[in-house]
Amino acid sequence: MQGSHAESYAQLVRDRVAEIPVPDQFRDPDVLIGDGHTVTVARADQDRPRPVLTVGERLAVEAPRDVVKGVVAVHVARAHLGSPSPTGQWAPTLLIFSGVFCVFGLATGLAPFLFIGGLGVIGGVLGWRARIEAAHELRARVHEADELAASWVGRQSVVDGLRWLADRSEADARPSRRLDPPTFHDRLAQLGS
C-alpha cells in the first residue's frame, strides 16, 4: 500500500478508535496499517510514549465502521486484560522422554531408569494438568474481553466484528479442541448471537 493511502486509512481507523471509550493507557494510539485483517495492540512503554495499534489493510479498507470498532475494541480489551501465562507446554515432551526411560528400564531391568521414568511421568501428568487449566483460563479471558468490548461499543458491533473475522478466517473452519483458544463461532455463541 502506498504511503498516502496508508496514512488516509490510518487516519480513518484513528477516528473510529477515538469513538471507543478505551482505558487511558490505550487512548490516542499510533495507528499503522499492516497486512491482512488482523489487529495487534502494543502497550506504551519507555521507548514508545503512545500505544501502537496495527490494523490489517483488509480490515481498514473493506470493513464497515461498526465492524472496525468491534474488532479493535475486542483486541484492545484483550490487551487491557492481559493473557494468562502459558504453563505446562513442556508436559508432552517430558512424557515422551519419561516413556523412553521407562521402556529402557523395563527392557534392561535397571531400576534407576524405571525410577527416573516414573518421576518424569508424574511430572508430565502434573504439567499436563497445569496446561489444561491454563487453556481454560485463556478461554475465559477471551470471553471476558468480548464482554468488556461489548460494554464499550455495544454487543452488536462486537458480534458484527467477530462474524466479519469468522467469514475471513480459515482456521475457524476446523473444530475446536480442548486446549485451543475459542473459535469465533464459540465466541459468538457465548455472546448469545
Short mmCIF file of the C-alpha atoms (twelve columns), coordinates in Angstrom:
data_MODEL
# 
_entry.id   MODEL 
# 
loop_
_atom_site.group_PDB 
_atom_site.id 
_atom_site.type_symbol 
_atom_site.label_atom_id 
_atom_site.label_alt_id 
_atom_site.label_comp_id 
_atom_site.label_asym_id 
_atom_site.label_seq_id 
_atom_site.Cartn_x 
_atom_site.Cartn_y 
_atom_site.Cartn_z 
_atom_site.pdbx_PDB_model_num 
ATOM 1   C CA . MET A 1   0.000   0.000   0.000  1 
ATOM 2   C CA . GLN A 2   1.343   3.429   -0.940 1 
ATOM 3   C CA . GLY A 3   2.195   5.882   1.813  1 
ATOM 4   C CA . SER A 4   -0.623  8.356   1.133  1 
ATOM 5   C CA . HIS A 5   -3.266  5.613   1.066  1 
ATOM 6   C CA . ALA A 6   -1.854  4.024   4.217  1 
ATOM 7   C CA . GLU A 7   -1.926  7.384   6.008  1 
ATOM 8   C CA . SER A 8   -5.512  8.090   4.949  1 
ATOM 9   C CA . TYR A 9   -6.631  4.640   6.134  1 
ATOM 10  C CA . ALA A 10  -4.670  5.100   9.365  1 
ATOM 11  C CA . GLN A 11  -6.483  8.407   9.943  1 
ATOM 12  C CA . LEU A 12  -9.815  6.717   9.237  1 
ATOM 13  C CA . VAL A 13  -9.022  3.999   11.803 1 
ATOM 14  C CA . ARG A 14  -7.795  6.653   14.281 1 
ATOM 15  C CA . ASP A 15  -11.150 8.439   14.004 1 
ATOM 16  C CA . ARG A 16  -13.042 5.202   14.613 1 
ATOM 17  C CA . VAL A 17  -10.851 4.245   17.561 1 
ATOM 18  C CA . ALA A 18  -11.376 7.695   19.098 1 
ATOM 19  C CA . GLU A 19  -15.079 6.823   19.430 1 
ATOM 20  C CA . ILE A 20  -14.315 3.821   21.667 1 
ATOM 21  C CA . PRO A 21  -14.145 4.551   25.422 1 
ATOM 22  C CA . VAL A 22  -10.960 2.536   25.964 1 
ATOM 23  C CA . PRO A 23  -8.834  2.828   29.133 1 
ATOM 24  C CA . ASP A 24  -6.447  5.781   29.292 1 
ATOM 25  C CA . GLN A 25  -3.371  3.673   28.561 1 
ATOM 26  C CA . PHE A 26  -4.775  2.827   25.101 1 
ATOM 27  C CA . ARG A 27  -6.110  6.260   24.139 1 
ATOM 28  C CA . ASP A 28  -4.763  8.113   21.109 1 
ATOM 29  C CA . PRO A 29  -2.654  5.265   19.692 1 
ATOM 30  C CA . ASP A 30  -0.222  5.441   16.806 1 
ATOM 31  C CA . VAL A 31  -2.053  3.596   14.043 1 
ATOM 32  C CA . LEU A 32  -0.158  1.547   11.481 1 
ATOM 33  C CA . ILE A 33  -1.631  -0.300  8.517  1 
ATOM 34  C CA . GLY A 34  -0.424  -3.897  8.208  1 
ATOM 35  C CA . ASP A 35  -1.310  -6.885  6.050  1 
ATOM 36  C CA . GLY A 36  -4.469  -8.957  6.060  1 
ATOM 37  C CA . HIS A 37  -7.308  -8.426  8.505  1 
ATOM 38  C CA . THR A 38  -5.525  -8.798  11.835 1 
ATOM 39  C CA . VAL A 39  -5.190  -6.300  14.663 1 
ATOM 40  C CA . THR A 40  -2.321  -6.099  17.132 1 
ATOM 41  C CA . VAL A 41  -2.027  -3.807  20.115 1 
ATOM 42  C CA . ALA A 42  1.276   -2.819  21.706 1 
ATOM 43  C CA . ARG A 43  1.194   -1.033  25.048 1 
ATOM 44  C CA . ALA A 44  3.047   2.203   25.607 1 
ATOM 45  C CA . ASP A 45  6.422   1.820   27.291 1 
ATOM 46  C CA . GLN A 46  9.535   3.900   27.957 1 
ATOM 47  C CA . ASP A 47  10.674  3.683   24.332 1 
ATOM 48  C CA . ARG A 48  7.183   4.444   22.949 1 
ATOM 49  C CA . PRO A 49  5.145   7.000   24.873 1 
ATOM 50  C CA . ARG A 50  1.975   6.095   22.935 1 
ATOM 51  C CA . PRO A 51  0.407   2.692   22.327 1 
ATOM 52  C CA . VAL A 52  0.691   1.264   18.805 1 
ATOM 53  C CA . LEU A 53  -2.311  -0.200  17.025 1 
ATOM 54  C CA . THR A 54  -1.588  -2.163  13.845 1 
ATOM 55  C CA . VAL A 55  -4.694  -2.758  11.755 1 
ATOM 56  C CA . GLY A 56  -4.752  -5.027  8.722  1 
ATOM 57  C CA . GLU A 57  -5.292  -3.371  5.376  1 
ATOM 58  C CA . ARG A 58  -8.315  -5.519  4.523  1 
ATOM 59  C CA . LEU A 59  -9.997  -4.590  7.805  1 
ATOM 60  C CA . ALA A 60  -9.304  -0.880  7.292  1 
ATOM 61  C CA . VAL A 61  -10.438 -0.876  3.648  1 
ATOM 62  C CA . GLU A 62  -13.283 -3.412  3.471  1 
ATOM 63  C CA . ALA A 63  -14.964 -3.384  6.866  1 
ATOM 64  C CA . PRO A 64  -17.810 -1.033  7.827  1 
ATOM 65  C CA . ARG A 65  -17.355 1.419   10.704 1 
ATOM 66  C CA . ASP A 66  -19.074 -0.720  13.364 1 
ATOM 67  C CA . VAL A 67  -17.081 -3.802  12.367 1 
ATOM 68  C CA . VAL A 68  -13.788 -1.914  12.732 1 
ATOM 69  C CA . LYS A 69  -14.894 -0.560  16.101 1 
ATOM 70  C CA . GLY A 70  -15.952 -4.019  17.279 1 
ATOM 71  C CA . VAL A 71  -12.752 -5.763  16.168 1 
ATOM 72  C CA . VAL A 72  -10.479 -3.063  17.578 1 
ATOM 73  C CA . ALA A 73  -12.432 -2.973  20.853 1 
ATOM 74  C CA . VAL A 74  -12.039 -6.743  21.284 1 
ATOM 75  C CA . HIS A 75  -8.280  -6.593  20.713 1 
ATOM 76  C CA . VAL A 76  -7.814  -3.596  22.999 1 
ATOM 77  C CA . ALA A 77  -9.893  -5.351  25.684 1 
ATOM 78  C CA . ARG A 78  -7.686  -8.450  25.389 1 
ATOM 79  C CA . ALA A 79  -4.551  -6.299  25.682 1 
ATOM 80  C CA . HIS A 80  -6.078  -4.492  28.666 1 
ATOM 81  C CA . LEU A 81  -6.979  -7.720  30.478 1 
ATOM 82  C CA . GLY A 82  -3.698  -9.403  29.550 1 
ATOM 83  C CA . SER A 83  -3.290  -13.046 28.745 1 
ATOM 84  C CA . PRO A 84  -2.506  -15.776 31.230 1 
ATOM 85  C CA . SER A 85  1.000   -17.150 31.157 1 
ATOM 86  C CA . PRO A 86  1.234   -20.416 29.246 1 
ATOM 87  C CA . THR A 87  2.138   -23.246 31.582 1 
ATOM 88  C CA . GLY A 88  2.726   -26.914 31.051 1 
ATOM 89  C CA . GLN A 89  3.922   -26.562 27.456 1 
ATOM 90  C CA . TRP A 90  6.778   -28.914 28.304 1 
ATOM 91  C CA . ALA A 91  4.493   -31.714 29.543 1 
ATOM 92  C CA . PRO A 92  4.196   -33.693 26.267 1 
ATOM 93  C CA . THR A 93  7.967   -33.695 25.791 1 
ATOM 94  C CA . LEU A 94  8.541   -34.818 29.364 1 
ATOM 95  C CA . LEU A 95  6.019   -37.623 28.962 1 
ATOM 96  C CA . ILE A 96  7.761   -38.852 25.806 1 
ATOM 97  C CA . PHE A 97  11.198  -38.883 27.429 1 
ATOM 98  C CA . SER A 98  9.799   -40.481 30.579 1 
ATOM 99  C CA . GLY A 99  8.202   -43.194 28.475 1 
ATOM 100 C CA . VAL A 100 11.547  -43.857 26.800 1 
ATOM 101 C CA . PHE A 101 13.241  -44.139 30.206 1 
ATOM 102 C CA . CYS A 102 10.520  -46.493 31.466 1 
ATOM 103 C CA . VAL A 103 10.724  -48.732 28.388 1 
ATOM 104 C CA . PHE A 104 14.526  -48.803 28.603 1 
ATOM 105 C CA . GLY A 105 14.312  -49.608 32.322 1 
ATOM 106 C CA . LEU A 106 11.841  -52.437 31.677 1 
ATOM 107 C CA . ALA A 107 13.909  -53.792 28.789 1 
ATOM 108 C CA . THR A 108 17.190  -53.794 30.712 1 
ATOM 109 C CA . GLY A 109 15.805  -54.420 34.174 1 
ATOM 110 C CA . LEU A 110 17.597  -51.362 35.573 1 
ATOM 111 C CA . ALA A 111 15.607  -49.866 38.438 1 
ATOM 112 C CA . PRO A 112 17.146  -46.342 38.251 1 
ATOM 113 C CA . PHE A 113 15.756  -45.863 34.743 1 
ATOM 114 C CA . LEU A 114 12.306  -47.026 35.905 1 
ATOM 115 C CA . PHE A 115 12.504  -44.674 38.882 1 
ATOM 116 C CA . ILE A 116 13.534  -41.658 36.758 1 
ATOM 117 C CA . GLY A 117 10.913  -42.548 34.149 1 
ATOM 118 C CA . GLY A 118 8.228   -42.835 36.839 1 
ATOM 119 C CA . LEU A 119 9.134   -39.440 38.296 1 
ATOM 120 C CA . GLY A 120 9.012   -37.984 34.792 1 
ATOM 121 C CA . VAL A 121 5.560   -39.447 34.171 1 
ATOM 122 C CA . ILE A 122 4.295   -37.927 37.426 1 
ATOM 123 C CA . GLY A 123 5.785   -34.543 36.477 1 
ATOM 124 C CA . GLY A 124 4.351   -34.819 32.961 1 
ATOM 125 C CA . VAL A 125 0.862   -35.555 34.266 1 
ATOM 126 C CA . LEU A 126 1.061   -32.582 36.634 1 
ATOM 127 C CA . GLY A 127 2.333   -30.394 33.775 1 
ATOM 128 C CA . TRP A 128 -0.481  -31.585 31.517 1 
ATOM 129 C CA . ARG A 129 -2.987  -30.675 34.223 1 
ATOM 130 C CA . ALA A 130 -1.473  -27.181 34.505 1 
ATOM 131 C CA . ARG A 131 -1.644  -26.864 30.730 1 
ATOM 132 C CA . ILE A 132 -5.349  -27.734 30.706 1 
ATOM 133 C CA . GLU A 133 -6.047  -25.217 33.491 1 
ATOM 134 C CA . ALA A 134 -4.143  -22.504 31.583 1 
ATOM 135 C CA . ALA A 135 -6.174  -23.280 28.454 1 
ATOM 136 C CA . HIS A 136 -9.427  -22.915 30.427 1 
ATOM 137 C CA . GLU A 137 -8.186  -19.622 31.870 1 
ATOM 138 C CA . LEU A 138 -7.300  -18.378 28.372 1 
ATOM 139 C CA . ARG A 139 -10.750 -19.300 27.058 1 
ATOM 140 C CA . ALA A 140 -12.378 -17.475 29.979 1 
ATOM 141 C CA . ARG A 141 -10.156 -14.419 29.405 1 
ATOM 142 C CA . VAL A 142 -11.131 -14.266 25.713 1 
ATOM 143 C CA . HIS A 143 -14.837 -14.378 26.599 1 
ATOM 144 C CA . GLU A 144 -14.278 -11.750 29.301 1 
ATOM 145 C CA . ALA A 145 -12.568 -9.483  26.726 1 
ATOM 146 C CA . ASP A 146 -15.522 -9.926  24.358 1 
ATOM 147 C CA . GLU A 147 -17.919 -8.855  27.118 1 
ATOM 148 C CA . LEU A 148 -15.732 -5.861  28.028 1 
ATOM 149 C CA . ALA A 149 -15.589 -4.801  24.379 1 
ATOM 150 C CA . ALA A 150 -19.379 -5.167  24.174 1 
ATOM 151 C CA . SER A 151 -19.720 -2.787  27.136 1 
ATOM 152 C CA . TRP A 152 -17.564 -0.238  25.266 1 
ATOM 153 C CA . VAL A 153 -19.060 -0.323  21.759 1 
ATOM 154 C CA . GLY A 154 -22.245 -2.362  22.088 1 
ATOM 155 C CA . ARG A 155 -22.887 -6.058  21.702 1 
ATOM 156 C CA . GLN A 156 -23.956 -5.742  18.066 1 
ATOM 157 C CA . SER A 157 -20.658 -4.130  16.996 1 
ATOM 158 C CA . VAL A 158 -18.682 -6.922  18.656 1 
ATOM 159 C CA . VAL A 159 -20.906 -9.594  17.098 1 
ATOM 160 C CA . ASP A 160 -20.599 -7.961  13.655 1 
ATOM 161 C CA . GLY A 161 -16.819 -7.729  14.061 1 
ATOM 162 C CA . LEU A 162 -16.454 -11.365 15.096 1 
ATOM 163 C CA . ARG A 163 -18.719 -12.505 12.253 1 
ATOM 164 C CA . TRP A 164 -16.679 -10.459 9.776  1 
ATOM 165 C CA . LEU A 165 -13.479 -12.094 11.049 1 
ATOM 166 C CA . ALA A 166 -15.067 -15.564 11.080 1 
ATOM 167 C CA . ASP A 167 -16.090 -15.189 7.428  1 
ATOM 168 C CA . ARG A 168 -12.463 -14.440 6.502  1 
ATOM 169 C CA . SER A 169 -10.686 -16.900 8.772  1 
ATOM 170 C CA . GLU A 170 -9.640  -20.313 7.511  1 
ATOM 171 C CA . ALA A 171 -8.575  -21.528 10.971 1 
ATOM 172 C CA . ASP A 172 -12.106 -21.156 12.296 1 
ATOM 173 C CA . ALA A 173 -13.389 -23.879 9.968  1 
ATOM 174 C CA . ARG A 174 -11.746 -26.664 11.993 1 
ATOM 175 C CA . PRO A 175 -13.447 -27.927 15.158 1 
ATOM 176 C CA . SER A 176 -12.212 -26.505 18.442 1 
ATOM 177 C CA . ARG A 177 -10.029 -28.735 20.579 1 
ATOM 178 C CA . ARG A 178 -9.846  -28.622 24.352 1 
ATOM 179 C CA . LEU A 179 -6.506  -26.770 24.569 1 
ATOM 180 C CA . ASP A 180 -7.211  -24.319 21.730 1 
ATOM 181 C CA . PRO A 181 -8.450  -20.776 22.247 1 
ATOM 182 C CA . PRO A 182 -12.157 -20.422 21.468 1 
ATOM 183 C CA . THR A 183 -13.082 -20.115 17.809 1 
ATOM 184 C CA . PHE A 184 -15.061 -17.175 16.500 1 
ATOM 185 C CA . HIS A 185 -18.155 -19.382 16.434 1 
ATOM 186 C CA . ASP A 186 -17.624 -20.309 20.116 1 
ATOM 187 C CA . ARG A 187 -17.254 -16.631 20.958 1 
ATOM 188 C CA . LEU A 188 -20.394 -15.687 19.028 1 
ATOM 189 C CA . ALA A 189 -22.331 -18.423 20.814 1 
ATOM 190 C CA . GLN A 190 -21.072 -17.126 24.170 1 
ATOM 191 C CA . LEU A 191 -22.234 -13.620 23.235 1 
ATOM 192 C CA . GLY A 192 -25.674 -15.055 22.577 1 
ATOM 193 C CA . SER A 193 -25.926 -14.382 18.873 1 
# 
